[in-house]
PDB file of C-alpha atoms in Angstrom:
ATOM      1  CA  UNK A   1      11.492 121.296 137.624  1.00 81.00           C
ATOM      2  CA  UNK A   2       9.445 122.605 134.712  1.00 88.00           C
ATOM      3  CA  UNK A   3       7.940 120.179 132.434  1.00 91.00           C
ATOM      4  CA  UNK A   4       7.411 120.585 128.712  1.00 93.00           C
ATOM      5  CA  UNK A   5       3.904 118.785 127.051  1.00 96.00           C
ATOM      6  CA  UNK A   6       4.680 118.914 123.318  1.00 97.00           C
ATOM      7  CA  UNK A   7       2.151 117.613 121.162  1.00 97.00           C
ATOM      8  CA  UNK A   8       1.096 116.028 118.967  1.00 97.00           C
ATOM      9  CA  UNK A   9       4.431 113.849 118.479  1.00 97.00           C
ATOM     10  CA  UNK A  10       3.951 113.280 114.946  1.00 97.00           C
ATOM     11  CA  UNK A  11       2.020 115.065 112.413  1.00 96.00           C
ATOM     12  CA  UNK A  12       1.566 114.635 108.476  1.00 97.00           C
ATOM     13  CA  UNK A  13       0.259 117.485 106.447  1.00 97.00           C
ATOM     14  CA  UNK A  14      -0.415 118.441 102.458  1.00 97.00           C
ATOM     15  CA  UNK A  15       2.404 120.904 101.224  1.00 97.00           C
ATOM     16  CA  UNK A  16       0.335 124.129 101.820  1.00 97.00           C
ATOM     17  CA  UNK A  17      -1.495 123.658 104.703  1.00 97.00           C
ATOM     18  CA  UNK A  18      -1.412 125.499 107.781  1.00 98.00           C
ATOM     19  CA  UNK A  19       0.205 123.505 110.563  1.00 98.00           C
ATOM     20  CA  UNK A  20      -0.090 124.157 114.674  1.00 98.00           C
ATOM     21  CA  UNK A  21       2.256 123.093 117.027  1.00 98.00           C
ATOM     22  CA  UNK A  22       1.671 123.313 120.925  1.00 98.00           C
ATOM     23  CA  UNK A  23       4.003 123.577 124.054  1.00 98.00           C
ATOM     24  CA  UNK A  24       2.507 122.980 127.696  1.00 97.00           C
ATOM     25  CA  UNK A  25       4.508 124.248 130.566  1.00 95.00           C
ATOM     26  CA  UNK A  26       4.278 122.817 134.085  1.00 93.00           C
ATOM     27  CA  UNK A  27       3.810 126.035 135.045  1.00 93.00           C
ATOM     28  CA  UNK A  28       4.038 129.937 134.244  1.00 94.00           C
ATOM     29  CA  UNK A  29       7.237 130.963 132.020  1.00 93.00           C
ATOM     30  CA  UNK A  30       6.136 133.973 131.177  1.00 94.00           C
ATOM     31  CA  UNK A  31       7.481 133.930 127.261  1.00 94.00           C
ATOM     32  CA  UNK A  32      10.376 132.180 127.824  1.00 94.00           C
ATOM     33  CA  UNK A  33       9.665 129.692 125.288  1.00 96.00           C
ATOM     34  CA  UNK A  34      11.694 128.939 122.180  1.00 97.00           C
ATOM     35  CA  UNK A  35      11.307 126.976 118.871  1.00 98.00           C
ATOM     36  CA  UNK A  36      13.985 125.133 117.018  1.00 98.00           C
ATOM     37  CA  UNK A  37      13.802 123.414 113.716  1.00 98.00           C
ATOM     38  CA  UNK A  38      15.891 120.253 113.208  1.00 98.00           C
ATOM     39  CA  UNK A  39      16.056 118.465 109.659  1.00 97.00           C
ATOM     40  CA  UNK A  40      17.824 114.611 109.361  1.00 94.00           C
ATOM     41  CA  UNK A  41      20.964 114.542 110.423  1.00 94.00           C
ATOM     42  CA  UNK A  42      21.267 117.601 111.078  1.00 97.00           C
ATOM     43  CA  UNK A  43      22.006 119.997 114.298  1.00 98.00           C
ATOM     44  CA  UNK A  44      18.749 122.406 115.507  1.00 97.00           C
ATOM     45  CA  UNK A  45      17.834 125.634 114.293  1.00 97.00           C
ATOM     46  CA  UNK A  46      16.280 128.335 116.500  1.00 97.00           C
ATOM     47  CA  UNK A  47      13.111 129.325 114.852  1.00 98.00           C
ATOM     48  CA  UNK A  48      11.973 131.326 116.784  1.00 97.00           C
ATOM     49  CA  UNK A  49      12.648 133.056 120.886  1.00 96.00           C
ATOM     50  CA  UNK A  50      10.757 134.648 123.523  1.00 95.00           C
ATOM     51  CA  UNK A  51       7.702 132.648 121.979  1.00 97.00           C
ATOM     52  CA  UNK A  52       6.948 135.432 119.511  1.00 97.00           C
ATOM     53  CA  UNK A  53      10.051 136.718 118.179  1.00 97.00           C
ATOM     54  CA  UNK A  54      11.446 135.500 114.372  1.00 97.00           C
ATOM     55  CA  UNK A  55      14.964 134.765 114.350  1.00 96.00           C
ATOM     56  CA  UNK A  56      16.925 136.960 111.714  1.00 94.00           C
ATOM     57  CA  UNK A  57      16.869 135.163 108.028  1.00 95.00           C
ATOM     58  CA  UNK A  58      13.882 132.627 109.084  1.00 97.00           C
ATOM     59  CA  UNK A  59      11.454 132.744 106.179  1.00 97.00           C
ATOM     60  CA  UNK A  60       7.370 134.749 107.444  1.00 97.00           C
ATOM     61  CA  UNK A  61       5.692 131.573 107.281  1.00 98.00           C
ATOM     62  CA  UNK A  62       7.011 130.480 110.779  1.00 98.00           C
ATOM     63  CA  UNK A  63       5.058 132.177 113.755  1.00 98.00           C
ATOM     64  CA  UNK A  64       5.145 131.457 117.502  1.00 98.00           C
ATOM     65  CA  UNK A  65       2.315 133.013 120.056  1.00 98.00           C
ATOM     66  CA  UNK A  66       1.782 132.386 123.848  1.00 98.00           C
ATOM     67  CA  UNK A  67       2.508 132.835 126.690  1.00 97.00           C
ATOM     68  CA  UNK A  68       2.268 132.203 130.612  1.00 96.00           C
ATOM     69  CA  UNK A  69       2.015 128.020 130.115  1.00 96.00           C
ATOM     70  CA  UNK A  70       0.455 127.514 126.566  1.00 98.00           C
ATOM     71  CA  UNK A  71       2.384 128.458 123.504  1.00 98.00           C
ATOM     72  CA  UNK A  72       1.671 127.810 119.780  1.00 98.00           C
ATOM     73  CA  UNK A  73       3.909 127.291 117.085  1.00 98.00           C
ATOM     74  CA  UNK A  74       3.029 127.896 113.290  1.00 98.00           C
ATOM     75  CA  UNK A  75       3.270 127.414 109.773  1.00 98.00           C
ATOM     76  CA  UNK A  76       1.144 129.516 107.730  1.00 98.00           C
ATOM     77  CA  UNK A  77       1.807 127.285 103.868  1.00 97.00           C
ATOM     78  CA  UNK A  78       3.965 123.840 104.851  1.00 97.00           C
ATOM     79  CA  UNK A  79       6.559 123.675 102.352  1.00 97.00           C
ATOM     80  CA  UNK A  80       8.454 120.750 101.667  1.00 96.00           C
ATOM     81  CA  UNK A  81      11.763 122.061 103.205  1.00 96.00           C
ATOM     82  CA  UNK A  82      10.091 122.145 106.223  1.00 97.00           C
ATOM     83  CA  UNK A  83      10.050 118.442 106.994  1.00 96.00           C
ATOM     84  CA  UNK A  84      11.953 117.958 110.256  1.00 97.00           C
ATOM     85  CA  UNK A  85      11.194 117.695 113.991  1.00 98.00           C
ATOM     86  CA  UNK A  86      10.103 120.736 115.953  1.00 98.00           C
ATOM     87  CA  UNK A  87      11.151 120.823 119.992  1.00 98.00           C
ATOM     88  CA  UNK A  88       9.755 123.769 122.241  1.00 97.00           C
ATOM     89  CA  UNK A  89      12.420 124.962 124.967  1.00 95.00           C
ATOM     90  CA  UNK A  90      11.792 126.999 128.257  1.00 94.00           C
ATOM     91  CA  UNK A  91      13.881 128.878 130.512  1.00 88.00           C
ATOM     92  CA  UNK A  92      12.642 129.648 133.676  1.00 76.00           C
ATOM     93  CA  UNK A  93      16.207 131.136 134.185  1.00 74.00           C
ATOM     94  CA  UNK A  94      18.448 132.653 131.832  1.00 67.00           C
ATOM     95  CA  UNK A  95      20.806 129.538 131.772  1.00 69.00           C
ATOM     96  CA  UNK A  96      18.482 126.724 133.233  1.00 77.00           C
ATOM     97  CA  UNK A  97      16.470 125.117 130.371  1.00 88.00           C
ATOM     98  CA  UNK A  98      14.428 122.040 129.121  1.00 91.00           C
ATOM     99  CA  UNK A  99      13.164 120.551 125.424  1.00 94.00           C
ATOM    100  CA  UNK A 100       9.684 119.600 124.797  1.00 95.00           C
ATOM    101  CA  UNK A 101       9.667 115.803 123.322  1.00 97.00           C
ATOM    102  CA  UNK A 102       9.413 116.770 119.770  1.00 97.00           C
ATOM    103  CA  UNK A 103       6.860 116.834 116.901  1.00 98.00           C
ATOM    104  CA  UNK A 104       7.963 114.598 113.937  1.00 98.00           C
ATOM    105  CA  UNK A 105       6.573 116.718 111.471  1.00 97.00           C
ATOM    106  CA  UNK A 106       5.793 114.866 107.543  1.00 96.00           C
ATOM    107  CA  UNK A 107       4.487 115.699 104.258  1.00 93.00           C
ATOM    108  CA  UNK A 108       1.548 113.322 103.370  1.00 91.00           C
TER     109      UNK A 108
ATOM    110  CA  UNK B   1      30.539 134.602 110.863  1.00 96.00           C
ATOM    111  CA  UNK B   2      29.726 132.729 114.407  1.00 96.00           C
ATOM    112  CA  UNK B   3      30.538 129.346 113.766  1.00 98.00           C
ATOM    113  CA  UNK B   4      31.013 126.230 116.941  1.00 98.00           C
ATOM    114  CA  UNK B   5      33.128 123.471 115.488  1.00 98.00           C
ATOM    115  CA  UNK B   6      33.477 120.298 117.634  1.00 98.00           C
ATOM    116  CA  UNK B   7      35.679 117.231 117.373  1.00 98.00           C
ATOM    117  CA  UNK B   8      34.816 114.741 115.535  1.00 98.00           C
ATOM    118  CA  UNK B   9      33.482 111.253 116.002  1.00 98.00           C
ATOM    119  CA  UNK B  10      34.831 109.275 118.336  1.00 98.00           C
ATOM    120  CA  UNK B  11      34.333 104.982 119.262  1.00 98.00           C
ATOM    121  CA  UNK B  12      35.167 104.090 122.511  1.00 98.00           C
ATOM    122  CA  UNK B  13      35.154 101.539 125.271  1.00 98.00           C
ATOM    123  CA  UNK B  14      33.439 100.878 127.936  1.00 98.00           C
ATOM    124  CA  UNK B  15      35.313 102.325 131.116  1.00 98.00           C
ATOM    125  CA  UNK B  16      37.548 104.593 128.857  1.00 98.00           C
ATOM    126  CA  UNK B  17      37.665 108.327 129.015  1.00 98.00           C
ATOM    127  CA  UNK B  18      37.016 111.241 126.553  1.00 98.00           C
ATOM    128  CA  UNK B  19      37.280 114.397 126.164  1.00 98.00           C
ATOM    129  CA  UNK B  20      35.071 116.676 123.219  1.00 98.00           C
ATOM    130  CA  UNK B  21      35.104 119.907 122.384  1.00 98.00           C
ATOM    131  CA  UNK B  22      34.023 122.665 120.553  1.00 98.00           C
ATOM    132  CA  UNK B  23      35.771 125.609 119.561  1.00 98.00           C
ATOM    133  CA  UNK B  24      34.223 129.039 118.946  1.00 98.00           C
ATOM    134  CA  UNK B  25      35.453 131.859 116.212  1.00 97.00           C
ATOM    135  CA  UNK B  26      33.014 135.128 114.922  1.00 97.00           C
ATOM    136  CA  UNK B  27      32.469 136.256 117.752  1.00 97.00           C
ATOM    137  CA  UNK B  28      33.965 137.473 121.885  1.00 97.00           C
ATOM    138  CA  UNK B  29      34.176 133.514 122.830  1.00 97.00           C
ATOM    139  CA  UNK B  30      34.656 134.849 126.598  1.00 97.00           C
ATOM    140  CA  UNK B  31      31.432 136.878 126.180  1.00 95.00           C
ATOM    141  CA  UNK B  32      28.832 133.811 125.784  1.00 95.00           C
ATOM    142  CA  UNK B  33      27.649 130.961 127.713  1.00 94.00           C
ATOM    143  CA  UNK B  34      28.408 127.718 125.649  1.00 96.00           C
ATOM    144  CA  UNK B  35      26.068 124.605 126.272  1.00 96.00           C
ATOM    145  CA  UNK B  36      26.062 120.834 126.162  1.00 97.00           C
ATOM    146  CA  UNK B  37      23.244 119.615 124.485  1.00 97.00           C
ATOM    147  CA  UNK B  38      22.536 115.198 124.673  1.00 98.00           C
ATOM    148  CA  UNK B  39      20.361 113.247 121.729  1.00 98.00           C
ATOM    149  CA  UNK B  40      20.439 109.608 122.234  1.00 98.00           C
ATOM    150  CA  UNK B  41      19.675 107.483 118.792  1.00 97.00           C
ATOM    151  CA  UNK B  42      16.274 108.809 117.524  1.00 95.00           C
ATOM    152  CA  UNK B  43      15.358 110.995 120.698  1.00 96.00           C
ATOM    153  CA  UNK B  44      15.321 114.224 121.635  1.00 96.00           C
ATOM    154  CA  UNK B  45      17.144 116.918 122.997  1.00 97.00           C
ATOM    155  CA  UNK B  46      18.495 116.940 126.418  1.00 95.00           C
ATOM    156  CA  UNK B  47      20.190 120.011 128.497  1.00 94.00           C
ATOM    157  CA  UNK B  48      23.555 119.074 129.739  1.00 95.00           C
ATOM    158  CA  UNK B  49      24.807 122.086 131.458  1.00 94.00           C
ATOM    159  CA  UNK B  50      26.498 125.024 130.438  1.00 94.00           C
ATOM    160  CA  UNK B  51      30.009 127.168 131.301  1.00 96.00           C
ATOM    161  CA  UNK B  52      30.780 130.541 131.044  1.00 96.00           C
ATOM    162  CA  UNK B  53      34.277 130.833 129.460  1.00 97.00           C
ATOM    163  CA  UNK B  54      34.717 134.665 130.516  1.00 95.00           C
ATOM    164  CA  UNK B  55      35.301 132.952 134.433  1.00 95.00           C
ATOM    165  CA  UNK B  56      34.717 129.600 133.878  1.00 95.00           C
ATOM    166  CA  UNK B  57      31.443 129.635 135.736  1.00 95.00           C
ATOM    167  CA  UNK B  58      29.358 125.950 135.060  1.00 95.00           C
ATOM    168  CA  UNK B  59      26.251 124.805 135.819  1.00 93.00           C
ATOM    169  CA  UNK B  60      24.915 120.828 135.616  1.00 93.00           C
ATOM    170  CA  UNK B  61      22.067 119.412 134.719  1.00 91.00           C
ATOM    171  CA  UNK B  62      20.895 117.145 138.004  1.00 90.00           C
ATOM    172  CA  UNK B  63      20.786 114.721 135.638  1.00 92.00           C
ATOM    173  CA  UNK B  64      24.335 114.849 134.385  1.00 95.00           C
ATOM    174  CA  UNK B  65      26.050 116.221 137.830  1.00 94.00           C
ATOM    175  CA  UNK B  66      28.781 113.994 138.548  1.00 96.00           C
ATOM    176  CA  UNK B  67      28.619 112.011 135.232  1.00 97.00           C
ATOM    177  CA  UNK B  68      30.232 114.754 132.873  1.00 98.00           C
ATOM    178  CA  UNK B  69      33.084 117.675 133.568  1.00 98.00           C
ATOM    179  CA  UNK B  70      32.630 121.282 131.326  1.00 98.00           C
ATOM    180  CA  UNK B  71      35.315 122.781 130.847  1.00 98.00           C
ATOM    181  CA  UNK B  72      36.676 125.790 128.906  1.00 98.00           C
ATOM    182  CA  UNK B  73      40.318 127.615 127.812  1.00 97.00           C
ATOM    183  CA  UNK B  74      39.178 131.164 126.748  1.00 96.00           C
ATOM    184  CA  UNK B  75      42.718 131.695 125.189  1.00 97.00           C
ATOM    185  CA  UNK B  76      42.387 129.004 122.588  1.00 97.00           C
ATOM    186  CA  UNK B  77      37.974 129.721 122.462  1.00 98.00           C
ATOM    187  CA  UNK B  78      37.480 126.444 122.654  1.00 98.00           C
ATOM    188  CA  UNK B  79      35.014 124.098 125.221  1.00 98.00           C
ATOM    189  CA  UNK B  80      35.136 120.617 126.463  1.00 98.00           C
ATOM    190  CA  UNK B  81      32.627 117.899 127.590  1.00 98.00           C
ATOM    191  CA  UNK B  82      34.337 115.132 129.239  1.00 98.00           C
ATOM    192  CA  UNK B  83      33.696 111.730 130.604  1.00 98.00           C
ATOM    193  CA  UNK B  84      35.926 109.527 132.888  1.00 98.00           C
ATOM    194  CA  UNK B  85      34.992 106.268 132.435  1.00 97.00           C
ATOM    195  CA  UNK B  86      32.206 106.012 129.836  1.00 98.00           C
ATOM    196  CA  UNK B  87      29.288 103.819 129.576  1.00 97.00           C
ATOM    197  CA  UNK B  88      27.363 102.382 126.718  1.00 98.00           C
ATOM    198  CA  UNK B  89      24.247 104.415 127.451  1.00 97.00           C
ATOM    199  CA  UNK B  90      26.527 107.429 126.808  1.00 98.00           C
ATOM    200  CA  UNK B  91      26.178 106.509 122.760  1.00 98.00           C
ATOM    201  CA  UNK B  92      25.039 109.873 121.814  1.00 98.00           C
ATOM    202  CA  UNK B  93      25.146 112.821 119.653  1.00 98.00           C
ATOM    203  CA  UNK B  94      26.344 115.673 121.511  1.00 98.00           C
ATOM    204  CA  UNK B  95      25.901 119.559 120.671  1.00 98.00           C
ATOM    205  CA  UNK B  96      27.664 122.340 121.951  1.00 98.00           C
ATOM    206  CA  UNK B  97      25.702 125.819 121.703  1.00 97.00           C
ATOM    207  CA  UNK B  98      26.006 129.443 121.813  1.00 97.00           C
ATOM    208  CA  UNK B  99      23.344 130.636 124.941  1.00 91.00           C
ATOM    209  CA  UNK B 100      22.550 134.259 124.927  1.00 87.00           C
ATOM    210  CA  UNK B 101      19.363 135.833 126.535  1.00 84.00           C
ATOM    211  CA  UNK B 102      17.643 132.307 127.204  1.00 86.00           C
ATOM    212  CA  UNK B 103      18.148 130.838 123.735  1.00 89.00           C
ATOM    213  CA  UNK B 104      21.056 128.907 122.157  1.00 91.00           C
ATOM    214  CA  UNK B 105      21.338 130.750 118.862  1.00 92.00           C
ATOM    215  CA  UNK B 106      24.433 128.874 117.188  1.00 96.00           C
ATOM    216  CA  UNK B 107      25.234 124.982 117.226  1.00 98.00           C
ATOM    217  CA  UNK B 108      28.022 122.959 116.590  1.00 98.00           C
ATOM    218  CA  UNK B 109      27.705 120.377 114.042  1.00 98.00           C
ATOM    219  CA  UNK B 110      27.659 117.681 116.479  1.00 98.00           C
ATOM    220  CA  UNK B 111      30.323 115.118 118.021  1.00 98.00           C
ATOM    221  CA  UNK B 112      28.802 111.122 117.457  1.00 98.00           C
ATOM    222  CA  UNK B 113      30.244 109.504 120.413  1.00 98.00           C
ATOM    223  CA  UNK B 114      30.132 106.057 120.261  1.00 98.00           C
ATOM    224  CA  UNK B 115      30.903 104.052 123.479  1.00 98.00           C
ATOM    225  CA  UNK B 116      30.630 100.167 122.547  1.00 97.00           C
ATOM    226  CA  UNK B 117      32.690  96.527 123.741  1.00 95.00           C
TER     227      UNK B 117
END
């Protein structure tokens, strides 16, 4: 099985700063690697797929890069709609996936 | 508009069954693999398995092989998640998703299952 390293686990930043997210696979996924936003209470958003690739109506600031077994997730000006917890997702097959643990992200 | 809408919240015992689901509209419902996502009380998100409802097709987690049943009816679009004889450690919010090309574009809003004496 393919494990995800997701760190760091939590992370508090200044609305406007530039925030970096990273996702470790076990081994080479090529870009099959997929970001999801998910705010309180709420179900997950994809952010972002094939590690580079916005999702339609997900505002410029949110940027993914990567690929093979290190991936990076960004946010080029944290805003303070953005507070939620991030999860990286592989696919080494179309249907077979797993989550990274999560980054708790805050607004200091 | 795509849109998944589950069941909602459900309390159970110990040893009972249940049965969840999550019905599809927007889109060709027999077109799409639908997922079963797990998030235990302040954790994160676990891969269930996944059905296609075009030919009923399913796949299982190893983790949740023999613990769970997927199931679909493409004439009504809607999935099911379903437990025989729940436990408490099955307390959980659980997430049924739209899986296209490697990535689960659309989620349900979530079923709170709640299995407690």
């Amino acid at each position: 099985d393919i494990q995800m390293t997701q760190s760091p686990s939590s992370l508090s930043a200044s609305v406007g700063d530039r925030v970096t997210i990273t996702c470790q696979a076990s081994q080479d996924i090529s870009n099959y690697l997929n970001w999801y936003q998910q705010k309180p209470g709420k179900a997950p958003k994809l952010l972002i797929y094939d590690a580079s690739n916005l999702e339609t109506g997900v505002p410029s600031r949110f940027s993914g890069s990567g690929s093979g077994t290190d991936f990076t997730f960004t946010i080029s000006s944290l805003q303070p709609e953005d507070i939620a917890t991030y999860y990286c997702q592989q696919y080494d097959n179309l249907l077979w996936t797993t989550f990274g643990q999560g980054t708790k992200l805050e607004i200091k | 508009e795509v849109q998944l809408v589950q069941s909602g919240a459900e309390v159970k015992k110990p040893g009972e069954s249940l049965k969840i689901s999550c019905k599809g509209s927007g889109y060709s419902f027999t077109s799409y693999w639908i997922g079963w996502v797990r998030q235990m009380p302040g954790k994160g998100l676990e891969w269930m398995g996944i059905i296609y409802p075009g030919d009923s097709d399913t796949r299982y987690s190893p983790s949740f092989q023999g613990q769970v049943t997927i199931s679909a009816d493409k004439s009504i679009s809607t999935a099911y998640l379903q437990w025989s004889s729940l436990k408490a450690s099955d307390t959980a919010m659980y997430y049924c998703v739209r899986h296209a090309s490697g990535s689960s574009d659309y989620w349900g809003q979530g079923t709170l299952v709640t299995v407690s004496s």
